[in-house]
Coordinates of C-alpha atoms in Angstrom, one line a residue:
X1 CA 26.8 67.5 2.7
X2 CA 28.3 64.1 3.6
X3 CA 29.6 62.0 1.1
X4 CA 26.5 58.6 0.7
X5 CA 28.4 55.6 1.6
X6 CA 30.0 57.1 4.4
X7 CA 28.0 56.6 7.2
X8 CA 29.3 53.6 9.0
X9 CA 32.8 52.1 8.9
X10 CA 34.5 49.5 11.0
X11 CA 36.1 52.5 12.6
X12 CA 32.4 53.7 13.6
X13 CA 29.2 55.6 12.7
X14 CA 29.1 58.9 11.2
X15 CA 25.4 59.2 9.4
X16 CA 24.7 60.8 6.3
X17 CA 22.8 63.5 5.2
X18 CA 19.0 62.6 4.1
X19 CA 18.2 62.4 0.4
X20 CA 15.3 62.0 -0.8
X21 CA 15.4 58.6 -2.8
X22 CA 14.0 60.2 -5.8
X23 CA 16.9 62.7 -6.1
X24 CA 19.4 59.9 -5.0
X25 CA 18.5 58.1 -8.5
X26 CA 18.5 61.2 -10.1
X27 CA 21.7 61.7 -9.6
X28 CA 23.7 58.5 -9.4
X29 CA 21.9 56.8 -12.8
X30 CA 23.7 58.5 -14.9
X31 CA 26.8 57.0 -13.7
X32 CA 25.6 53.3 -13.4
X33 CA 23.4 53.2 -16.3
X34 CA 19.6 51.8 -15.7
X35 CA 20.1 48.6 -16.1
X36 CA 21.1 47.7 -12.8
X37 CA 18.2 46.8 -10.1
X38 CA 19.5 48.9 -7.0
X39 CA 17.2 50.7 -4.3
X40 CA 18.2 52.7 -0.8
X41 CA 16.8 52.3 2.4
X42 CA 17.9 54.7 5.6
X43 CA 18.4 53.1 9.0
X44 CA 19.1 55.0 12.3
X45 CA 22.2 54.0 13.9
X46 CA 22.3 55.5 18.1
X47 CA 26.6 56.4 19.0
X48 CA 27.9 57.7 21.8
X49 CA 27.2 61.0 21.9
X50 CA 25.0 60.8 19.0
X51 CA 21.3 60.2 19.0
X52 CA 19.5 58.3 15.1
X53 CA 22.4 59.0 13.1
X54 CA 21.2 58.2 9.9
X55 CA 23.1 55.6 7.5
X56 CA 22.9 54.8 4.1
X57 CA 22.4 51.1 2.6
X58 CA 22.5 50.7 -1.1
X59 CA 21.2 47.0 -1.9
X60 CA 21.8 45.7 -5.5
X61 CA 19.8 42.9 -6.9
X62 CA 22.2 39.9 -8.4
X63 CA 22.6 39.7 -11.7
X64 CA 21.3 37.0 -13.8
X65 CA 22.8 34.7 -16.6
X66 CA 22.8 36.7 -19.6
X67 CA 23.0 40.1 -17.8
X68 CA 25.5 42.3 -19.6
X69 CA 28.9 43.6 -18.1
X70 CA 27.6 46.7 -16.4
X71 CA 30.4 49.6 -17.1
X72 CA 30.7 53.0 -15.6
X73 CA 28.5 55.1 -18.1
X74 CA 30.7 58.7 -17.1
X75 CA 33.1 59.8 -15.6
X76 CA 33.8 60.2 -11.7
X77 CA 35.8 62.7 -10.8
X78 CA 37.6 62.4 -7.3
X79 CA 35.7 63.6 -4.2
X80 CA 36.9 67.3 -3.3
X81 CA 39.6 67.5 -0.8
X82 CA 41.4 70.4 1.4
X83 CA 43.3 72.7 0.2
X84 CA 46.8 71.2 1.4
X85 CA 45.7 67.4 -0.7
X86 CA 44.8 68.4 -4.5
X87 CA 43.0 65.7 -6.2
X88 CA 45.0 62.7 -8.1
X89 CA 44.4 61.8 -11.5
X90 CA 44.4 58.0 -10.3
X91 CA 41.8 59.2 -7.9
X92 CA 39.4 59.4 -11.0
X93 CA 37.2 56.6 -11.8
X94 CA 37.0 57.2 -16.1
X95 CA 34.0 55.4 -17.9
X96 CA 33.6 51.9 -19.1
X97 CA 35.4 50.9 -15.7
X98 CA 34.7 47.9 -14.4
X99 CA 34.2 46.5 -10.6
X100 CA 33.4 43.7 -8.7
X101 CA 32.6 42.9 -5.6
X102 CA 35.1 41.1 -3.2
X103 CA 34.4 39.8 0.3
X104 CA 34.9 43.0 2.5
X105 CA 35.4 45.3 -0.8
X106 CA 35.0 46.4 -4.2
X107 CA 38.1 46.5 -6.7
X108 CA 38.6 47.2 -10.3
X109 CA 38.3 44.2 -12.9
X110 CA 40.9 42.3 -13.6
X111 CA 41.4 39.9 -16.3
X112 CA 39.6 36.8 -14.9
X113 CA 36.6 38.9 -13.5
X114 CA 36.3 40.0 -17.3
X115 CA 36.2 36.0 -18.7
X116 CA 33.6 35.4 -16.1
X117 CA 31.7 38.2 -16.6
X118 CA 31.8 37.6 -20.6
X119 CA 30.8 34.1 -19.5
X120 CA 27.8 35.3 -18.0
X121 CA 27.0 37.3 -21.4
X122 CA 27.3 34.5 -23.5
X123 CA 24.3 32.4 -21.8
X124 CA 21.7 34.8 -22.3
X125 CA 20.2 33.1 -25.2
X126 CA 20.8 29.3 -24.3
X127 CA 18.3 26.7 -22.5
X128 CA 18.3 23.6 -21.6
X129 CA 17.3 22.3 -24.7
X130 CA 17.4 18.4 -24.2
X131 CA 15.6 15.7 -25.8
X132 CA 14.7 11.9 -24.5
X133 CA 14.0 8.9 -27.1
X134 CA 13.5 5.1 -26.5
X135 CA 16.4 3.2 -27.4
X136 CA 15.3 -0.1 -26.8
X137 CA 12.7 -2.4 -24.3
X138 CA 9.2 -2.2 -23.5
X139 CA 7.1 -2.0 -20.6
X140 CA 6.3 -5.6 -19.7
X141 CA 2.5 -6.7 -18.2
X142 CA 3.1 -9.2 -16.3
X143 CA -0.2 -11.2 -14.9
X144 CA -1.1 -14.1 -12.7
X145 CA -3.6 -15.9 -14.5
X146 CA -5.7 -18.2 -11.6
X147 CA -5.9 -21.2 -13.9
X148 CA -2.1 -20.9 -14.2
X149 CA -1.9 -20.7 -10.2
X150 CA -4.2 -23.5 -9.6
X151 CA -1.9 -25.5 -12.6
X152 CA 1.8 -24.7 -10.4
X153 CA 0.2 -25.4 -7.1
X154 CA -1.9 -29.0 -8.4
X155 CA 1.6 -29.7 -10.0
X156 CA 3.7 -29.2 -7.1
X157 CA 1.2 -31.3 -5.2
X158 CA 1.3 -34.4 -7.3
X159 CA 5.0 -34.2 -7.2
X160 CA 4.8 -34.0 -3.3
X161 CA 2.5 -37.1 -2.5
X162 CA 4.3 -38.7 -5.5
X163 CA 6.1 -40.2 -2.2
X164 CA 2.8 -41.1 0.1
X165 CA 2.2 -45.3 -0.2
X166 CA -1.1 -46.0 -1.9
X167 CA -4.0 -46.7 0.5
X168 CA -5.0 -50.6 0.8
X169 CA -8.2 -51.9 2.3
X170 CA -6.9 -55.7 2.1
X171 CA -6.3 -56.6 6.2
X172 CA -3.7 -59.1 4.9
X173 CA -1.7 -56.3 2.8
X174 CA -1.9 -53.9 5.3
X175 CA -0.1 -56.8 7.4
X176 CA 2.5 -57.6 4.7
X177 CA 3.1 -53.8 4.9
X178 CA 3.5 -53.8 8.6
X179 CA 6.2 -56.7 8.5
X180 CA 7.9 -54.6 5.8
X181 CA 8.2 -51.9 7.9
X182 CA 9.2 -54.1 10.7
X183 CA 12.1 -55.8 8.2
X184 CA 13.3 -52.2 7.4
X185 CA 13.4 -50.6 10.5
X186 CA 15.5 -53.9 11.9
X187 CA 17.4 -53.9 9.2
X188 CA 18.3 -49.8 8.5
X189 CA 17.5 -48.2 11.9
X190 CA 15.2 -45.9 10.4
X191 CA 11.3 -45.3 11.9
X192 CA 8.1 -45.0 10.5
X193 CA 7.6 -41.3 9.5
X194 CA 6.3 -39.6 12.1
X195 CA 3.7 -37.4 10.7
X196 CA 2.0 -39.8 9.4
X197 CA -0.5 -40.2 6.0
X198 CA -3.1 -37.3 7.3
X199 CA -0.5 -35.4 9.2
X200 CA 1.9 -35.3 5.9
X201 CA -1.0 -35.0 4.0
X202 CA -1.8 -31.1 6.6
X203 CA 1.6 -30.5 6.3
X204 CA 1.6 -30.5 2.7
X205 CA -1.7 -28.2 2.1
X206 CA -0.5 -25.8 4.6
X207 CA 2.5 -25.2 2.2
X208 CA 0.7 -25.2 -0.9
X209 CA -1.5 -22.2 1.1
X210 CA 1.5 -20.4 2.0
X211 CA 3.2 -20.9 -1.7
X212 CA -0.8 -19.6 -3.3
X213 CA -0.2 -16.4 -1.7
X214 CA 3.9 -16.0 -2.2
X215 CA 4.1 -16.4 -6.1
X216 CA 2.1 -13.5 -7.2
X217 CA 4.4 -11.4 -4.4
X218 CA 7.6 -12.6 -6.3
X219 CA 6.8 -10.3 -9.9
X220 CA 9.4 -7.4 -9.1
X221 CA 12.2 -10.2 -8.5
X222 CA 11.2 -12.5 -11.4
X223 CA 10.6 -9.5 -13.8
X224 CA 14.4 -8.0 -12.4
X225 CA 15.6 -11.6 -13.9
X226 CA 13.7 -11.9 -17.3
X227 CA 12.0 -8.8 -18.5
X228 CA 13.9 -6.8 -21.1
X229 CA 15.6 -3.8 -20.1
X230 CA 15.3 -0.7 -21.2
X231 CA 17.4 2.1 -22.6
X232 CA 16.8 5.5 -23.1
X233 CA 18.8 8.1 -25.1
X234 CA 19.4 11.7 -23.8
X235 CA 20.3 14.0 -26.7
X236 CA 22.1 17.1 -26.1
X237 CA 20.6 20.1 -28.4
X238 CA 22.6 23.8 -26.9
X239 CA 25.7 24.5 -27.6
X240 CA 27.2 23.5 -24.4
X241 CA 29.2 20.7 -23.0
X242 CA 26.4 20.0 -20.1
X243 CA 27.8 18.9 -16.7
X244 CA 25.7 16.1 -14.6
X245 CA 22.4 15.7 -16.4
X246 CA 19.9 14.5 -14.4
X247 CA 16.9 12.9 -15.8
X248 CA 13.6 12.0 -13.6
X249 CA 11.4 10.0 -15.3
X250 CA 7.5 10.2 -13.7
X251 CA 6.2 6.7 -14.2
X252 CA 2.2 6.3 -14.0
X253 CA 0.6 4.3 -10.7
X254 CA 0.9 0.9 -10.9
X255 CA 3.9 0.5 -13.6
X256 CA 6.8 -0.6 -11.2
X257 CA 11.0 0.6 -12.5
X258 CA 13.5 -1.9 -11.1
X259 CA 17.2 -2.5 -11.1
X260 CA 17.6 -5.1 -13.4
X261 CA 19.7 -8.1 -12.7
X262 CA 23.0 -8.3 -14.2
X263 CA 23.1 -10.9 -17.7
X264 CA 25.8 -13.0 -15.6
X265 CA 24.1 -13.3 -12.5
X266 CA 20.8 -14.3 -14.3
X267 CA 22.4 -17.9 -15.4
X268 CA 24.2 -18.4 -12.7
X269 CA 21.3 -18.5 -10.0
X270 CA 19.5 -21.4 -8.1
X271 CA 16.3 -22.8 -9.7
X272 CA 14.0 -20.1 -8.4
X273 CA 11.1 -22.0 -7.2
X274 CA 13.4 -24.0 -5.0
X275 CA 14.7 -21.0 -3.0
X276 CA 11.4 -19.7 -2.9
X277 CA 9.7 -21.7 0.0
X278 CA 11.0 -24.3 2.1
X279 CA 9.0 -27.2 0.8
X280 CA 7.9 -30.6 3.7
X281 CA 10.3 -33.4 3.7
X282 CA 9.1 -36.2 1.3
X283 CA 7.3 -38.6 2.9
X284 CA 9.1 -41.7 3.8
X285 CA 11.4 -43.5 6.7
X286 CA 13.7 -41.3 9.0
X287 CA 16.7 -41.5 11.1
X288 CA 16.4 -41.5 14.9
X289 CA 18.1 -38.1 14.5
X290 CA 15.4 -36.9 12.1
X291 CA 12.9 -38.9 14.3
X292 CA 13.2 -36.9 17.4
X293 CA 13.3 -33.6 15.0
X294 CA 10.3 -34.1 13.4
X295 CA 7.7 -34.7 16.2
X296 CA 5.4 -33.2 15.4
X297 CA 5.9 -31.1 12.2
X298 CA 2.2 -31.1 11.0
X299 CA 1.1 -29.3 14.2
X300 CA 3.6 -26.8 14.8
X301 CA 3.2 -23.1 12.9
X302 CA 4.7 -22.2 10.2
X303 CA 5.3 -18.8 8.7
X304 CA 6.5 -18.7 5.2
X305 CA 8.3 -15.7 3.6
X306 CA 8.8 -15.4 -0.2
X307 CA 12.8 -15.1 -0.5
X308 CA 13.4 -13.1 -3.6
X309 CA 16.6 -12.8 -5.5
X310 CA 18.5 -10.1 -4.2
X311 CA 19.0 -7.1 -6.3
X312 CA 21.8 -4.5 -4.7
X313 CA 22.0 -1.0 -6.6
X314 CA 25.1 0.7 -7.1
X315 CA 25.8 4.2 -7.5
X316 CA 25.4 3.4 -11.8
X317 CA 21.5 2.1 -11.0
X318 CA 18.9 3.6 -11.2
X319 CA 16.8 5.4 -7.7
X320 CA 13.3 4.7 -7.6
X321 CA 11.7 7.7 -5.3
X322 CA 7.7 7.0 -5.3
X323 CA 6.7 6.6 -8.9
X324 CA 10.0 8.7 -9.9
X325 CA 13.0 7.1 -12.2
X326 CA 15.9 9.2 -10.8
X327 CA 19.4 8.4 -13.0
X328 CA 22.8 8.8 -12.5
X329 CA 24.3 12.2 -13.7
X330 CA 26.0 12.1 -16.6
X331 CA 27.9 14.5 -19.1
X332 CA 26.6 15.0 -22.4
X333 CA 28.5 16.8 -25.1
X334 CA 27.9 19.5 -27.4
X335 CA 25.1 18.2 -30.1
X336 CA 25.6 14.8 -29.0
X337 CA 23.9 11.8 -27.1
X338 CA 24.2 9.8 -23.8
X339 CA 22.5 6.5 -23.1
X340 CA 21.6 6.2 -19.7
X341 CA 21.6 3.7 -17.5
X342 CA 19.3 0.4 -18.2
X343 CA 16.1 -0.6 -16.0
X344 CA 13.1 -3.1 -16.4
X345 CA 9.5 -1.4 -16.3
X346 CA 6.8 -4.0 -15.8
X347 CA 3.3 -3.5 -14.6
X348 CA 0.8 -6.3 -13.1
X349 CA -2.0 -5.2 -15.1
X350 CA -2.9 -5.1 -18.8
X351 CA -2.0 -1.7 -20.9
X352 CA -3.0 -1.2 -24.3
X353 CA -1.1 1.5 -26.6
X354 CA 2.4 3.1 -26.0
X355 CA 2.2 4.6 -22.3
X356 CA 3.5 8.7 -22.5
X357 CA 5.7 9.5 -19.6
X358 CA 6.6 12.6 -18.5
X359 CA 10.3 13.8 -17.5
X360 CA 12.8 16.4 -16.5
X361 CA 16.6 17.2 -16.5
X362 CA 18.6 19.3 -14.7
X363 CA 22.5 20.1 -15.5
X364 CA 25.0 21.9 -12.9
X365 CA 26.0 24.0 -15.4
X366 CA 23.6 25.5 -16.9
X367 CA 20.0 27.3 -15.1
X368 CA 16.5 25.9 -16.2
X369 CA 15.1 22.6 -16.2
X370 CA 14.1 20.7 -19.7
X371 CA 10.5 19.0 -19.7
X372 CA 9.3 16.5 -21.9
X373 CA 7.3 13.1 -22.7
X374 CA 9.0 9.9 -23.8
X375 CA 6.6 7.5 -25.4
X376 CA 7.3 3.6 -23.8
X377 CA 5.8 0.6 -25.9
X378 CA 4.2 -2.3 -24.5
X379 CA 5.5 -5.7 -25.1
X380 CA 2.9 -8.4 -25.4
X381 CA 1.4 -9.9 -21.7
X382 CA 3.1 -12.4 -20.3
X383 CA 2.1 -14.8 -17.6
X384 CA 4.4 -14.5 -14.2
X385 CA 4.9 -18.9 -14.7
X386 CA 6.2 -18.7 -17.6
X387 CA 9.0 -16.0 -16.7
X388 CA 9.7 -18.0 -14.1
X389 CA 9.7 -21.0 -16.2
X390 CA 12.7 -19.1 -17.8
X391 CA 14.1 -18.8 -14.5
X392 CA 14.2 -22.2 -13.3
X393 CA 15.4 -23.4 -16.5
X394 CA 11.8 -25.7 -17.1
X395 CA 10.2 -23.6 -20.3
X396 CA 7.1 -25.6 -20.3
X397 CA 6.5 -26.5 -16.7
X398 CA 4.5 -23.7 -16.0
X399 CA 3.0 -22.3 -19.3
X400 CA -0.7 -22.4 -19.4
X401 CA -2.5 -24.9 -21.6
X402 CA -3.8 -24.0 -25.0

């Protein structure tokens, strides 16, 4: 019969003979042992000359982590030859050898193959057994009261028509006025203001509209400045040096993760009501040059957009995917810790109770993925004014009134 294995080379086809694949187990297990996953399957190869020749394909399943080293379990003697080439000793395969597979063939062991292979061995019992614990911070509710709302935007009107004349009835001070003007304009070159009392006056609520519906937007950038951070700890439990952990943290609906600003770059910023919206000239005498650029502001349409301090992530941050907290990788050691990187977790609602989030991790070195909860606390509310009171440097400007 022909020799299995032999039916197709790159010098051409030659077909086997057809064994039934129960006797093809029966006789090449006792060689390989059963604890490899291998089956046969036939195919029917057409040659020149040569019609379905039938060839052999042996596929082997891979072997897992924690697989043994699988060993020749007896002895193969060499294949029978003519009577002009007696067999070689060297020819014989003797039991407990050891192959692997190389692109293109299969050779004997050799030393490296056998560290790998042990390798392999030694992470049948180990997980990923990793656990995650709150270092420090809280998750931050952060509301918009209305009666706070209604207190920033009736304060930052009385400071703009702080600059508005007061209204006279008397004819003969409403002259006196006039000739004031008059005197000023001779004397400075500057004009009346242009927009006038009622047109300053539009100009002014139209602003105070757009700035009612731009301070609730501003949370995520306030909150970046002045909530606390937090810090989680990763804790390393096998006993492996784990290569670029992973952790995903799956943060609840409505409970926002953001890069926090850096310590430096929090008191070194502008006042951040100031940046927020361009706010109407005061009221008062102009220029010819601001004259002829101001007719006629109070009718012309404006679009306001929030401008929010400007938070760039490096490749140390924090990825926010969704309502998924993706980390950097990091290296934890055997039995050890790793703190990973800080963020801010606010929320514009109110939460009572510690809030349980789930999580995963992932190393490159080692298979399976460790699951978990982590338990966040929740800090006290706070109201969005008075973060950004902290901001802008004015700690009682914006706080509601007791």
């Amino acid at each position: 019969m022909r020799v299995p294995g032999r039916g197709v080379d790159p010098e051409g086809y030659y077909g086997v003979e057809e064994i039934d694949s129960v006797e093809l187990e029966r006789w090449i297990t006792p060689y390989v042992g059963e604890g490899i996953d291998w089956r046969t399957t036939y195919v029917h190869v057409s040659e020149e000359e040569h019609e379905r020749l039938p060839v052999l394909i042996v596929t082997v399943s891979p072997p897992n982590w924690g697989d043994p080293i699988f060993c020749i379990r007896k002895e193969i003697p060499p294949p029978p030859r003519g009577e002009s080439d007696q067999a070689k000793d060297k020819d014989t395969i003797r039991e407990a050898a050891i192959f692997v597979r190389r692109p293109g063939r299969t050779d004997r062991a050799r030393a490296a193959d056998i560290d790998r292979l042990g390798e392999r061995l030694l992470r049948k019992h180990q997980t990923l057994d990793l656990g995650l614990t709150v270092q420090e911070g809280e998750v931050t509710p952060v509301l918009v009261p209305h009666d706070a709302l209604e207190k920033v935007i009736n304060a930052v009107r009385e400071n703009l028509v702080s600059s508005l004349p007061h209204e006279s009835t008397d004819k003969s001070r409403t002259v006196d006025q006039m000739m004031q003007t008059l005197a000023s304009k001779t004397t400075t070159g500057k004009k009346p203001d242009p927009r006038g009392r009622d047109g300053y006056l539009k100009e002014v609520e139209l602003y105070l509209e757009e700035l009612r519906e731009a301070l609730p937007q501003t949370l995520p950038a306030v909150a970046a400045l002045t909530a606390p951070f937090v810090m989680l700890r990763l804790h390393n439990h096998t006993h492996t040096h784990l290569k670029d952990v992973q952790v995903r943290l799956e943060m609840p609906e409505g409970v926002l993760a953001l890069v926090p600003m850096n310590p430096e770059d929090r008191n070194t910023r502008e006042p951040f009501l100031r940046g927020l919206l361009k706010a109407p000239r005061p009221y008062g005498p102009v220029s010819p040059l601001q004259y002829m650029g101001s007719l006629p502001p109070s009718l012309l349409p404006r679009s306001f957009t929030a401008v929010m301090p400007s938070v760039v992530p490096s490749r140390r941050d924090i990825e926010v995917e969704g309502t998924t907290v993706v980390f950097p990788a990091q290296d934890v050691r055997v039995g050890l810790y790793q703190d990973l990187v800080a963020f801010v977790a606010v929320t514009g609602h109110p939460l009572s109770g510690p809030l349980t989030v789930p999580w995963t991790a992932t190393a490159t070195n080692l298979d399976g993925t460790a699951r978990g909860t982590v338990s966040l606390p929740i800090a006290p509310e706070q109201s969005l004014f008075a973060l950004i009171a902290q901001v802008d440097g004015t700690e009682d400007e914006y706080q509601d009134e007791d």
